[in-house]
PDB file of C-alpha atoms and ligand atoms in Angstrom:
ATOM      1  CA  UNK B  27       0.000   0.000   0.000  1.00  0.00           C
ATOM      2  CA  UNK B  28       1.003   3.364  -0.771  1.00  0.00           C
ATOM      3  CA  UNK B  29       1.626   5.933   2.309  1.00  0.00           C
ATOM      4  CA  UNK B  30      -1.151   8.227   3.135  1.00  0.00           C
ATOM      5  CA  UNK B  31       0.612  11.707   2.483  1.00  0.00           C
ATOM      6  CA  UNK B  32      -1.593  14.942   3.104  1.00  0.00           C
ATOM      7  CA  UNK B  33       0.484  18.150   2.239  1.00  0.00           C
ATOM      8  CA  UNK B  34      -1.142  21.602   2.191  1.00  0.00           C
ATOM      9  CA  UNK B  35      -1.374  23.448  -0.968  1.00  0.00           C
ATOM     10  CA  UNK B  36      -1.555  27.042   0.199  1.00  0.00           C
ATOM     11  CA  UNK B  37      -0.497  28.758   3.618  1.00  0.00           C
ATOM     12  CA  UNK B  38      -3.946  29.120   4.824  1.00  0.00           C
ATOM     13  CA  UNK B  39      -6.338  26.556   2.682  1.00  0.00           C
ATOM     14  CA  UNK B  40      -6.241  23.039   0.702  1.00  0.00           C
ATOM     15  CA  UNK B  41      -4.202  20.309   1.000  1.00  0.00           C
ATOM     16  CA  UNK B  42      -3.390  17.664  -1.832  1.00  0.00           C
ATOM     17  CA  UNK B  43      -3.431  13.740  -0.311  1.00  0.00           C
ATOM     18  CA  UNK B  44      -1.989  11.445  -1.688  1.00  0.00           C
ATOM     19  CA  UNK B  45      -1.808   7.323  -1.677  1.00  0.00           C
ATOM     20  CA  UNK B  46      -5.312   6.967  -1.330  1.00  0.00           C
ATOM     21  CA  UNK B  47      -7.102   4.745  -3.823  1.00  0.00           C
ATOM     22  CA  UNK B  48     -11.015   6.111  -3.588  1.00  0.00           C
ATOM     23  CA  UNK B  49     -12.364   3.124  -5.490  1.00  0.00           C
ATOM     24  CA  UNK B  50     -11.034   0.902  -2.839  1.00  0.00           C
ATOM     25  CA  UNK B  51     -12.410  -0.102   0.350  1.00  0.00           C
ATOM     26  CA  UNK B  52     -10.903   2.638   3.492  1.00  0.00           C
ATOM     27  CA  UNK B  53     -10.041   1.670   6.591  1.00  0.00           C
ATOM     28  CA  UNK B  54     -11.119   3.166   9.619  1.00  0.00           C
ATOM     29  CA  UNK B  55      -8.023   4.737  10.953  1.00  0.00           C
ATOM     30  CA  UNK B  56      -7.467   6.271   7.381  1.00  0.00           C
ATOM     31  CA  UNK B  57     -11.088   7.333   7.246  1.00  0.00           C
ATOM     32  CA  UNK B  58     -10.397   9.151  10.640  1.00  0.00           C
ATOM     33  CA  UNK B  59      -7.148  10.470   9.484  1.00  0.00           C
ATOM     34  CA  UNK B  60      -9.255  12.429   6.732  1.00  0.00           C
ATOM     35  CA  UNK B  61     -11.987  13.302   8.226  1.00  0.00           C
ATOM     36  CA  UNK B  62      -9.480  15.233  10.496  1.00  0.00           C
ATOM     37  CA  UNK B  63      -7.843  16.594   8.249  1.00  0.00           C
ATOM     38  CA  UNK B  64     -10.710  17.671   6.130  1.00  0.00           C
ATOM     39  CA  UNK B  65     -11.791  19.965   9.399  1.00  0.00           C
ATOM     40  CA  UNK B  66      -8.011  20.748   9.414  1.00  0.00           C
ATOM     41  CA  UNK B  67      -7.565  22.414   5.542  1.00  0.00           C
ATOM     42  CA  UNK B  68     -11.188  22.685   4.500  1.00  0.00           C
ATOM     43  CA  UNK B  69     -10.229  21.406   1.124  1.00  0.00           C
ATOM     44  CA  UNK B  70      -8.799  18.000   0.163  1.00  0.00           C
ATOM     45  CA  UNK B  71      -7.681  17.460  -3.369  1.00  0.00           C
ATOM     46  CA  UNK B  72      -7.587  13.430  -4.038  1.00  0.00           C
ATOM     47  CA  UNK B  73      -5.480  13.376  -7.370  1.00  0.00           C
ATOM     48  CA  UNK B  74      -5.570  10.671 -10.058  1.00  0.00           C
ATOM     49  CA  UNK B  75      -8.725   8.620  -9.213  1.00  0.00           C
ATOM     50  CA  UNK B  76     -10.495   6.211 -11.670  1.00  0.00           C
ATOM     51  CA  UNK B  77     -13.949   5.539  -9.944  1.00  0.00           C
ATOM     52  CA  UNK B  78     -17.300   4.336 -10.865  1.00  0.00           C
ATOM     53  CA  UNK B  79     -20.849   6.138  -9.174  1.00  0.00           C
ATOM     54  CA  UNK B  80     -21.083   3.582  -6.332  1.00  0.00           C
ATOM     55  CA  UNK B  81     -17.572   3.388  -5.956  1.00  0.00           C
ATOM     56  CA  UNK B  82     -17.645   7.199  -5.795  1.00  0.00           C
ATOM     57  CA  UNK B  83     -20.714   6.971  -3.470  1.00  0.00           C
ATOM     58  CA  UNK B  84     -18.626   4.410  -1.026  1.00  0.00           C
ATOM     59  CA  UNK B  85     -15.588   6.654  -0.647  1.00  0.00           C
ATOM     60  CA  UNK B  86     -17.877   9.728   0.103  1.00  0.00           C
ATOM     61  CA  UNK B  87     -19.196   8.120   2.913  1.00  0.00           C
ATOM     62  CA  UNK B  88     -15.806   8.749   4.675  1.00  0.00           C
ATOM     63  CA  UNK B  89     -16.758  12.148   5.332  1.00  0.00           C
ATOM     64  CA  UNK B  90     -20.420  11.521   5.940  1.00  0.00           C
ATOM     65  CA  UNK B  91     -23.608   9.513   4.816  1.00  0.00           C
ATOM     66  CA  UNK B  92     -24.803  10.842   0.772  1.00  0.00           C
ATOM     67  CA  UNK B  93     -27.486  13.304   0.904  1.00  0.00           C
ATOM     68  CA  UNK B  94     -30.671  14.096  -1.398  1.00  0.00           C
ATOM     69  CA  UNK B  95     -30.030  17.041  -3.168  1.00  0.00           C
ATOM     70  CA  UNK B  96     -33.081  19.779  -4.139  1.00  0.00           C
ATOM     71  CA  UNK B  97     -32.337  20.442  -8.064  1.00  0.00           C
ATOM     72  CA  UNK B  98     -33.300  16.643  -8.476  1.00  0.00           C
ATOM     73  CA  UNK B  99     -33.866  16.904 -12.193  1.00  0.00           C
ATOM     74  CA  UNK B 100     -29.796  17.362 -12.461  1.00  0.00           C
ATOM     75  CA  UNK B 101     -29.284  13.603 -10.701  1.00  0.00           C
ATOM     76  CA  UNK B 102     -27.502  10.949 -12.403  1.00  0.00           C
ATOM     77  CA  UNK B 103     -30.541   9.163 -13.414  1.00  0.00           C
ATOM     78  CA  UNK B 104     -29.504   5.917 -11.916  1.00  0.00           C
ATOM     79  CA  UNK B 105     -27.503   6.676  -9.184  1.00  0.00           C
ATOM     80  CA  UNK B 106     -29.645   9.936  -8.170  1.00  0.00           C
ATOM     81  CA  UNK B 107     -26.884  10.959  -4.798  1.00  0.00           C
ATOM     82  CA  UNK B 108     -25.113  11.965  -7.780  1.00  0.00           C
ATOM     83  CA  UNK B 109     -25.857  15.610  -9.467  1.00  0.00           C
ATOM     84  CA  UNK B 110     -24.215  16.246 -12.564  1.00  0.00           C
ATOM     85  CA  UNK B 111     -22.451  19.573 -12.923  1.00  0.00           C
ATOM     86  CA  UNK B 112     -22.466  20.260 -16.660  1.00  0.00           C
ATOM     87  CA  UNK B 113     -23.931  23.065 -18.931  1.00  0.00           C
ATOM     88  CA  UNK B 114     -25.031  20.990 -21.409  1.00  0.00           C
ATOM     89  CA  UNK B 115     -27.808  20.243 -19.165  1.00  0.00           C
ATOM     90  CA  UNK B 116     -28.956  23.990 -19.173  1.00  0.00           C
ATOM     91  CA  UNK B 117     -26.799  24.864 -16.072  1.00  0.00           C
ATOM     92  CA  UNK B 118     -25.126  27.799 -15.421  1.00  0.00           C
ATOM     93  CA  UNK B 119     -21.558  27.273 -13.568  1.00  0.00           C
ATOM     94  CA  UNK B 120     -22.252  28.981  -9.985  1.00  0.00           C
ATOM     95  CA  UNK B 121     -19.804  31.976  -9.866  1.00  0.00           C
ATOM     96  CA  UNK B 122     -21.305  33.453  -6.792  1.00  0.00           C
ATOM     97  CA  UNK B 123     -19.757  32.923  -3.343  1.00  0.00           C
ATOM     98  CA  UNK B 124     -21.754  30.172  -1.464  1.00  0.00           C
ATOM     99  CA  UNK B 125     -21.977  27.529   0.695  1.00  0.00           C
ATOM    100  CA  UNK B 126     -24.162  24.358  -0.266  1.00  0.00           C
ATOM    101  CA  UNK B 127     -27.479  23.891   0.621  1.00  0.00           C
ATOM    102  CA  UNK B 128     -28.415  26.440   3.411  1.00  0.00           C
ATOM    103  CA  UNK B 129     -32.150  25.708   2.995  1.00  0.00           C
ATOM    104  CA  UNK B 130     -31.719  22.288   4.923  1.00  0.00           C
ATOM    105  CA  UNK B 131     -32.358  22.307   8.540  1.00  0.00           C
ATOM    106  CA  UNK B 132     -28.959  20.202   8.997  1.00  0.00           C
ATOM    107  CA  UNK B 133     -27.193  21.566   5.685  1.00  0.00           C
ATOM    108  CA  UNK B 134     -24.217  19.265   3.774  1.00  0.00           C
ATOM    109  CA  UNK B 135     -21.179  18.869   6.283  1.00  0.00           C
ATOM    110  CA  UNK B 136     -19.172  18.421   3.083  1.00  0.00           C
ATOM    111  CA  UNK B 137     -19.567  18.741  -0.626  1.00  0.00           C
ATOM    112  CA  UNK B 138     -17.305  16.154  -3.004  1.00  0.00           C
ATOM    113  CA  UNK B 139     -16.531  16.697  -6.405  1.00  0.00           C
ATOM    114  CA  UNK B 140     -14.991  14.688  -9.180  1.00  0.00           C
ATOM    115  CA  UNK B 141     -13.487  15.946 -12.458  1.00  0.00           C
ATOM    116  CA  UNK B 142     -15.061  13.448 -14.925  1.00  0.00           C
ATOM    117  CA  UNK B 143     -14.390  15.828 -18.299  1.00  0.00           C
ATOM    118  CA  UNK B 144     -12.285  19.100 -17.958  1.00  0.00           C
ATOM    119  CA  UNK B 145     -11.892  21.697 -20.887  1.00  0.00           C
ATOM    120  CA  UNK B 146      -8.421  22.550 -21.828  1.00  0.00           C
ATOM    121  CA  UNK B 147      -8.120  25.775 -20.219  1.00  0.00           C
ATOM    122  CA  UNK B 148     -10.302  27.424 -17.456  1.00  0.00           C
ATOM    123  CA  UNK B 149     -13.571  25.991 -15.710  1.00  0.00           C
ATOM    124  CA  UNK B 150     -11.626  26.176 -12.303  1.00  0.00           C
ATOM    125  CA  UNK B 151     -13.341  25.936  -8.574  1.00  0.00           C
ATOM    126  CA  UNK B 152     -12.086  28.494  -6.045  1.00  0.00           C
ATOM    127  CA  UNK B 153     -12.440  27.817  -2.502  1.00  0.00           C
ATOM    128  CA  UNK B 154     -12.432  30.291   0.973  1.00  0.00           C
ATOM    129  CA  UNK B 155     -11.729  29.909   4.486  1.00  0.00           C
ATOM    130  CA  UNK B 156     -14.705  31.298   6.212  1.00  0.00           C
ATOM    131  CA  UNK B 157     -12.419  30.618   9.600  1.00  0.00           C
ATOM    132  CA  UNK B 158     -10.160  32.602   8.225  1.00  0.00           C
ATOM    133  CA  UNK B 159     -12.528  35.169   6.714  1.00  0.00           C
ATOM    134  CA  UNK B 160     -13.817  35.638  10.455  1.00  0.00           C
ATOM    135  CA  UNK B 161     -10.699  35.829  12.122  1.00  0.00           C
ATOM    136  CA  UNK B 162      -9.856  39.023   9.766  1.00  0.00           C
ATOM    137  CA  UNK B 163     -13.215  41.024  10.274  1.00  0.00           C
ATOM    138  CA  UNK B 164     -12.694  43.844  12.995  1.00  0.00           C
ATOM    139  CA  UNK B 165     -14.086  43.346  16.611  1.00  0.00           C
ATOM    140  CA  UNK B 166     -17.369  45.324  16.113  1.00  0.00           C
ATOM    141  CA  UNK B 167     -18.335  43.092  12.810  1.00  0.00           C
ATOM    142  CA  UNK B 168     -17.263  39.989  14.621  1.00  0.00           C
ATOM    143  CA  UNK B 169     -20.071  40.932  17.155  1.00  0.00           C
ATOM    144  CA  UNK B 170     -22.631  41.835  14.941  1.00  0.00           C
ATOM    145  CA  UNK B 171     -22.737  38.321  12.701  1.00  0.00           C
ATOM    146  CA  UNK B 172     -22.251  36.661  15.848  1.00  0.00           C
ATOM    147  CA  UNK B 173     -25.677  38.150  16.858  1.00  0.00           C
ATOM    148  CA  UNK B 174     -26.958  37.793  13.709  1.00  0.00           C
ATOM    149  CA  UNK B 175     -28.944  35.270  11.610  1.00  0.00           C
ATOM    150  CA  UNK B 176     -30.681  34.375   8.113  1.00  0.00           C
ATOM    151  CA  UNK B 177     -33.172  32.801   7.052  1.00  0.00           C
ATOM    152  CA  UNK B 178     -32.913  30.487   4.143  1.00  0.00           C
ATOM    153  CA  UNK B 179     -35.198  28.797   1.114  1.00  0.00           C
ATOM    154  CA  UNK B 180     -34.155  27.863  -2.392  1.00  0.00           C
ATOM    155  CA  UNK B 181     -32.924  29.843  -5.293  1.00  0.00           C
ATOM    156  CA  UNK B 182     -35.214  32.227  -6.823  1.00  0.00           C
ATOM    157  CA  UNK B 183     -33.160  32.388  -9.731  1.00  0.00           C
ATOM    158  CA  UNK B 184     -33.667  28.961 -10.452  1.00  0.00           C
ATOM    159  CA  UNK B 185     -37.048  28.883 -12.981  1.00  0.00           C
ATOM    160  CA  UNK B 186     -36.660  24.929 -13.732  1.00  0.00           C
ATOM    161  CA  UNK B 187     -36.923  23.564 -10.031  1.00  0.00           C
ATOM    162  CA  UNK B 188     -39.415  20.630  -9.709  1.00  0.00           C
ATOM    163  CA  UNK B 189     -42.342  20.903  -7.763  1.00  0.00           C
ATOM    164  CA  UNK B 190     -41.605  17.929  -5.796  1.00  0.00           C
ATOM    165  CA  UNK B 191     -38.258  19.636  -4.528  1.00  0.00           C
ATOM    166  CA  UNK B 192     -40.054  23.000  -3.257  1.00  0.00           C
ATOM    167  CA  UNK B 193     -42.939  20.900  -1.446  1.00  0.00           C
ATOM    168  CA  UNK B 194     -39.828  19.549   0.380  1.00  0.00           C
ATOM    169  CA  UNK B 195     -37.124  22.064   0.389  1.00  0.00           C
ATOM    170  CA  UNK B 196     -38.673  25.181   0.123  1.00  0.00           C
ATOM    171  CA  UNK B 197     -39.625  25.977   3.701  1.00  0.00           C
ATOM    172  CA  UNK B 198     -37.876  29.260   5.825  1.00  0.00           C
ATOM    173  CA  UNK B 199     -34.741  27.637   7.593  1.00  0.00           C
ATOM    174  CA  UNK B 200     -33.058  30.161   9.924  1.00  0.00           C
ATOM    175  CA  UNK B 201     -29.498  29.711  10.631  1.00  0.00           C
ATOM    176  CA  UNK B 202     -26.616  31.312  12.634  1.00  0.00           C
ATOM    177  CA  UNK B 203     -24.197  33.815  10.556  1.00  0.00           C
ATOM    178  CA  UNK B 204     -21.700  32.452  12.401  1.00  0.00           C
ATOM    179  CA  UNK B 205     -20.972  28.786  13.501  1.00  0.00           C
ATOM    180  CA  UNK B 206     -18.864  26.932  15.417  1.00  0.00           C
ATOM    181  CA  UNK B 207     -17.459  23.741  13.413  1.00  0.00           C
ATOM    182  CA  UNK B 208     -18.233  20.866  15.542  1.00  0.00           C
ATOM    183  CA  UNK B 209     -14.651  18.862  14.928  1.00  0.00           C
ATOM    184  CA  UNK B 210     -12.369  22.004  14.803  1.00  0.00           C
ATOM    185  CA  UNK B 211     -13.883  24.104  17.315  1.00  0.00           C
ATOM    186  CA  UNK B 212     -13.440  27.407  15.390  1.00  0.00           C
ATOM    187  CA  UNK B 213     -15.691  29.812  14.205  1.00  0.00           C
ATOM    188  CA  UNK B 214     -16.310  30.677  10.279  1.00  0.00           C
ATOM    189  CA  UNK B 215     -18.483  33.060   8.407  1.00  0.00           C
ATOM    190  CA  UNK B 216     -21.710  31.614   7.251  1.00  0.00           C
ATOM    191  CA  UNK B 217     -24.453  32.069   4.645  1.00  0.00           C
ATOM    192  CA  UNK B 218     -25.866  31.664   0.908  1.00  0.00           C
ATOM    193  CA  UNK B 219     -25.766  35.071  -0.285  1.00  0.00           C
ATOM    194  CA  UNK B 220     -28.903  33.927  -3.262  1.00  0.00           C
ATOM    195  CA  UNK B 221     -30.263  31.035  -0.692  1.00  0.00           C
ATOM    196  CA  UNK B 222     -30.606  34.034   2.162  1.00  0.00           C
ATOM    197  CA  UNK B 223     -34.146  35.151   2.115  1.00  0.00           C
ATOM    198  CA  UNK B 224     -32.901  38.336   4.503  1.00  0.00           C
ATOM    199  CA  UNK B 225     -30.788  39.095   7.752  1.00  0.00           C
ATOM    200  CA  UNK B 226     -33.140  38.449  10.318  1.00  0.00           C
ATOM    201  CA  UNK B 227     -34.748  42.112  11.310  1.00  0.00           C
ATOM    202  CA  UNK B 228     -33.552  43.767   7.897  1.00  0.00           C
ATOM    203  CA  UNK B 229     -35.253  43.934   4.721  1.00  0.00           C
ATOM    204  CA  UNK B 230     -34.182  41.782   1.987  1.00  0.00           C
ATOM    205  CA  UNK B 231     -32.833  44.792  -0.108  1.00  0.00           C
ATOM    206  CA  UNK B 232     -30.394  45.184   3.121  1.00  0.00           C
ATOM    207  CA  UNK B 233     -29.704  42.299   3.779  1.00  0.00           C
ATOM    208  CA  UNK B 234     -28.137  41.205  -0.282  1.00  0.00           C
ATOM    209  CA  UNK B 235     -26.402  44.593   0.138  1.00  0.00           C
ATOM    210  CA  UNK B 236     -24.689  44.056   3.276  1.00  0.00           C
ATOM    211  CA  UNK B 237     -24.252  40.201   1.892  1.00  0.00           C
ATOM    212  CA  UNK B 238     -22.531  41.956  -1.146  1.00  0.00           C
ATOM    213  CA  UNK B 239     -20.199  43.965   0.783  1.00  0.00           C
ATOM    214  CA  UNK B 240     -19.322  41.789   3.192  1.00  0.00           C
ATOM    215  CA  UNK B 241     -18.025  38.787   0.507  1.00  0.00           C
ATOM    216  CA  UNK B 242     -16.448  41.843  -1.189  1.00  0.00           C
ATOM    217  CA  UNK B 243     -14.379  42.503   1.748  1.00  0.00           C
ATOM    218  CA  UNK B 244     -13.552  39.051   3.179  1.00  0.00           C
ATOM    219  CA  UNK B 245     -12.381  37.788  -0.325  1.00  0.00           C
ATOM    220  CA  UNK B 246      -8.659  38.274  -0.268  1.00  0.00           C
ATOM    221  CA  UNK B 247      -6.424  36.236  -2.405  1.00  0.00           C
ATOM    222  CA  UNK B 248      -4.745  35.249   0.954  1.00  0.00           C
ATOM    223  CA  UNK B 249      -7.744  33.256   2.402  1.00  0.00           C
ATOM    224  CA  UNK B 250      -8.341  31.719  -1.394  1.00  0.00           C
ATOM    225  CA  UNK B 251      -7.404  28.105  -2.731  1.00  0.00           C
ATOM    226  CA  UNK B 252      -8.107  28.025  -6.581  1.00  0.00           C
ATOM    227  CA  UNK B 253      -8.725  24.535  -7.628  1.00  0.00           C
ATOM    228  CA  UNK B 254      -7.585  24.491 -11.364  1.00  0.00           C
ATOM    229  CA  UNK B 255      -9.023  20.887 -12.584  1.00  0.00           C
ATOM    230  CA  UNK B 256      -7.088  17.650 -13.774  1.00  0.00           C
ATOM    231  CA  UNK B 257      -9.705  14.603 -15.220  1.00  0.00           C
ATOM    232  CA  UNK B 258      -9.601  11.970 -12.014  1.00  0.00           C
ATOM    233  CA  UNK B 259      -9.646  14.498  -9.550  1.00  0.00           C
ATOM    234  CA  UNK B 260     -11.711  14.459  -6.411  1.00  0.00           C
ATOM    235  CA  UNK B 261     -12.054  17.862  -4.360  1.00  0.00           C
ATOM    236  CA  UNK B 262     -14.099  17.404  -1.314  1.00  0.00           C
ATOM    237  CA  UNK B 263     -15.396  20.617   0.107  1.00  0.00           C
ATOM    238  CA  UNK B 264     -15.906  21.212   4.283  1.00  0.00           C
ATOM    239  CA  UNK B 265     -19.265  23.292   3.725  1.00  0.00           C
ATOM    240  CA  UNK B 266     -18.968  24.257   7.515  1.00  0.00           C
ATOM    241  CA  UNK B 267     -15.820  26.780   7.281  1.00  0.00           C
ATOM    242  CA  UNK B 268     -15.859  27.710   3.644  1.00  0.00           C
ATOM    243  CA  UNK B 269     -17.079  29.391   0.824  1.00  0.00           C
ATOM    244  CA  UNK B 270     -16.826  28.123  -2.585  1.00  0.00           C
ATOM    245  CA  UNK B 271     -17.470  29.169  -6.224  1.00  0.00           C
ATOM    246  CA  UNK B 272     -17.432  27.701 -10.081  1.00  0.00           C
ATOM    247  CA  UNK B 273     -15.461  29.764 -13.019  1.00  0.00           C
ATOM    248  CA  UNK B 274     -17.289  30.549 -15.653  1.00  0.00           C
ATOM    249  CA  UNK B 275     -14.043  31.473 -18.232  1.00  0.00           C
ATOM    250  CA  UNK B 276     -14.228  28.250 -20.180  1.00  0.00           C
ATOM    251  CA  UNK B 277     -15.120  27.529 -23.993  1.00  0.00           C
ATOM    252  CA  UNK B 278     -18.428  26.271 -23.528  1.00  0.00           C
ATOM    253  CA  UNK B 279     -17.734  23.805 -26.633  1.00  0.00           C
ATOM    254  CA  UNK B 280     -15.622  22.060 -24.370  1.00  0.00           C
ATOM    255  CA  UNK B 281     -16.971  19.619 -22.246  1.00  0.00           C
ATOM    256  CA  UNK B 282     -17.126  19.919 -18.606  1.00  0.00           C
ATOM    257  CA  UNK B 283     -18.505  17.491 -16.198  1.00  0.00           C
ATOM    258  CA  UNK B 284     -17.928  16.662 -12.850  1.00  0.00           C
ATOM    259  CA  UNK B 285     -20.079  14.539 -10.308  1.00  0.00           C
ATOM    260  CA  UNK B 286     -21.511  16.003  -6.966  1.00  0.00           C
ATOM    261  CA  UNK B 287     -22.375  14.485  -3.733  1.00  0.00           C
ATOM    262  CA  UNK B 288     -23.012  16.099  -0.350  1.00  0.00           C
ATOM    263  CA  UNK B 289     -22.528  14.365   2.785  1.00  0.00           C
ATOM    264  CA  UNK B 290     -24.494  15.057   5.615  1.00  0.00           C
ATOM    265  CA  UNK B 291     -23.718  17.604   8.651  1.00  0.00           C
ATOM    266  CA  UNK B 292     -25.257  18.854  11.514  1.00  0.00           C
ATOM    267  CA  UNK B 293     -27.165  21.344  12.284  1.00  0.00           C
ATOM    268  CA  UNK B 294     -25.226  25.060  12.518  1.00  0.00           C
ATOM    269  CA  UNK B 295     -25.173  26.217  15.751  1.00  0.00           C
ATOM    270  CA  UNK B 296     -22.560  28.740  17.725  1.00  0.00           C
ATOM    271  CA  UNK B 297     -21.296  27.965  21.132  1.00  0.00           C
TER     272      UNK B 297
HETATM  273 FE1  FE2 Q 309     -21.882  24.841  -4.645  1.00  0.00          FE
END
């Protein structure tokens, strides 16, 4: 067997692990070890992997049990804890700052994805310490998102969302702006800037603004790991400390797929 190596990939964010095979039963000290250190860097890259769905589906399960997820008509039709990322399927590649599935009472502890076809050039995922992102914001701000909550529902961008995933995922779920995460310990920003109905006790209109700003601010290069894609890849996502976004700057001739599942998490409290 190959060593398990985990070395970081930028000061703050990301670390690349290698001698791993996914498609291969884990053991339980190894799933341990990455669990850890997903809490740890927030973003694990797992290079070089050659899976199939319930091969993918057993190795996500390391970091928690697969979730449903709401835009249902974008499941792998057979294996539907997969959602396929990929335009030709009338998506658009989600360039805003976010963090998956806020409208769940006990949103995604972790979000994997795998590169299954990568364009040439472009099409990267960027990814942002929310710990960090906290730790940066001045005393007074720190006080006020600690005080302050949202409340969430699903997209109202999103025109071709099934009926069937409104009746169940369309309710008001209010959650804490900041949140402790429940392996690390430290605080991180959180919210869904186009999930976020409104702040609670401010109006929608001033609630996106202060949204706006406030991602405009915390987004320094420093607290950012940009994921540029290689096919076999598997980035997992901890949903609980980070922000994360899709690139956009690809030829949209090219093909680009990748597989999602989210894992389940608790629910966001801070203590
Ligand atoms: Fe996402």
């Amino acid at each position: 067997m190959p060593r398990l190596e985990i070395a970081p990939l930028h000061p703050v964010i990301g670390a690349r692990v290698a001698g791993v095979d996914l498609s291969a039963p884990i053991d339980e000290p190894t799933r341990e070890t990455l669990s850890r250190a997903l809490a740890d860097h927030l973003a694990l890259v797992f290079p070089g992997q050659s899976l199939t769905p319930a091969q993918y589906l057993a190795a996500a399960s390391v970091f928690g049990p697969p979730m449903e997820q709401h835009y249902s008509q974008h499941n792998m039709p057979d294996f539907p804890m997969i959602g396929l990322i990929w335009h030709r399927n009338g998506q658009r590649p989600a360039e805003m700052w976010h963090t998956d599935h806020t409208n769940r009472e006990r949103p995604p502890a972790a979000t994997l994805l795998y590169g299954v076809e990568i364009p040439p050039a472009g099409g990267g995922t960027s990814v942002a310490s929310m710990r960090a992102a906290y730790t940066a914001l001045g005393e007074d701000e720190r006080r006020r998102l600690d005080a302050s909550t949202t409340f969430n529902a699903l997209d109202r961008h999103h025109t071709d969302t099934r009926q069937e995933d409104r009746d169940k995922y369309d309710r008001p779920i209010e959650h804490p702006m900041v949140r402790t995460h429940p392996v690390h310990g430290s605080r991180a920003v959180y919210f869904h800037i186009t999930k976020a109905t409104h702040i609670d006790g401010m109006t929608p209109d001033a609630s996106r603004a202060y949204m706006v700003d406030l991602i405009e601010r915390m987004m320094q290069p420093e607290i950012v790991y940009h994921h540029a894609w290689q096919k076999g890849d598997v980035l997992v996502i901890d949903n609980r400390a980070t922000m994360h976004r899709a690139h956009g700057d690809y030829d949209r001739s090219q093909s680009r797929v990748l597989w999602r599942i989210i894992v389940e998490g608790d629910r966001p409290r801070l203590v």
